[in-house]
Short mmCIF file of C-alpha atoms in Angstrom, two decimals:
data_model
loop_
_atom_site.label_atom_id
_atom_site.label_comp_id
_atom_site.label_asym_id
_atom_site.label_seq_id
_atom_site.Cartn_x
_atom_site.Cartn_y
_atom_site.Cartn_z
CA LEU A 16 -9.17 15.18 15.51
CA GLY A 17 -8.03 15.01 19.11
CA ARG A 18 -9.64 12.85 21.75
CA ASN A 19 -12.78 10.97 20.66
CA THR A 20 -14.92 8.85 22.99
CA VAL A 21 -17.82 6.54 22.21
CA ASN A 22 -19.86 4.24 24.48
CA VAL A 23 -21.02 0.88 23.08
CA SER A 24 -23.20 -1.28 25.33
CA GLY A 25 -21.66 0.22 28.43
CA ALA A 26 -18.03 -0.07 27.26
CA ASN A 27 -16.13 3.13 26.61
CA PHE A 28 -13.73 3.34 23.67
CA HIS A 29 -11.50 6.34 23.01
CA SER A 30 -8.77 7.44 20.67
CA ASP A 31 -6.16 10.11 20.91
CA GLU A 32 -5.46 11.00 17.33
CA PRO A 33 -2.53 13.33 16.71
CA LYS A 34 -3.44 16.68 15.20
CA ALA A 35 -0.67 16.70 12.61
CA ARG A 36 0.29 13.75 10.39
CA ALA A 37 2.62 13.40 7.44
CA SER A 38 2.86 10.73 4.76
CA PHE A 39 4.98 9.74 1.78
CA GLY A 40 4.56 7.13 -0.88
CA ILE A 41 5.82 5.60 -4.05
CA GLY A 42 3.95 3.91 -6.88
CA GLY A 43 4.11 2.92 -10.46
CA SER A 44 2.39 1.10 -13.31
CA LEU A 45 3.28 -1.18 -16.16
CA ASN A 46 1.34 -1.45 -19.47
CA TRP A 47 1.49 -4.23 -22.02
CA GLY A 48 -0.59 -5.55 -24.85
CA ASN A 49 -0.92 -2.13 -26.54
CA GLY A 50 -2.46 -0.73 -23.35
CA LYS A 51 -4.98 -3.58 -22.88
CA PHE A 52 -3.40 -4.65 -19.57
CA THR A 53 -2.14 -2.41 -16.80
CA ALA A 54 -0.64 -3.48 -13.46
CA HIS A 55 -0.17 -0.85 -10.78
CA ALA A 56 1.25 -0.74 -7.24
CA GLU A 57 1.50 1.82 -4.49
CA LEU A 58 3.18 1.84 -1.06
CA THR A 59 2.55 4.61 1.48
CA HIS A 60 3.74 5.32 5.01
CA GLN A 61 1.97 7.71 7.41
CA PHE A 62 3.17 8.93 10.78
CA ALA A 63 2.31 11.41 13.50
CA LEU A 64 4.40 14.59 13.77
CA SER A 65 3.86 14.65 17.54
CA GLY A 66 4.37 11.85 20.04
CA LYS A 67 6.80 8.97 20.00
CA ARG A 68 4.54 5.94 20.17
CA ALA A 69 5.20 3.14 17.69
CA ARG A 70 1.46 2.79 16.98
CA ASP A 71 1.49 6.21 15.28
CA HIS A 72 3.06 4.68 12.17
CA VAL A 73 0.96 3.08 9.43
CA THR A 74 2.25 1.44 6.26
CA LYS A 75 -0.21 0.51 3.46
CA GLY A 76 0.20 -1.20 0.12
CA GLN A 77 -2.09 -1.57 -2.86
CA LEU A 78 -1.87 -3.72 -5.98
CA GLY A 79 -4.16 -3.69 -8.97
CA LEU A 80 -4.76 -5.02 -12.47
CA ARG A 81 -6.82 -3.27 -15.13
CA ILE A 82 -8.02 -4.98 -18.29
CA ARG A 83 -9.60 -3.03 -21.16
CA PHE A 84 -12.08 -4.69 -23.44
#
């Protein structure tokens, strides 16, 4: 973590990642057909504990379906 720099074909790229991050999330699942089908979802939000830049917030979602044979 911290400042990372890489050079690609003469162009420098860098990132200043915060050292401390926090996240929270919520999720759930629903079963039907005697457990043959399961749908699940999750939503998480992550943010830096230091700094006030808007880009330090990330929200992610995931959906899924499981079928048992």
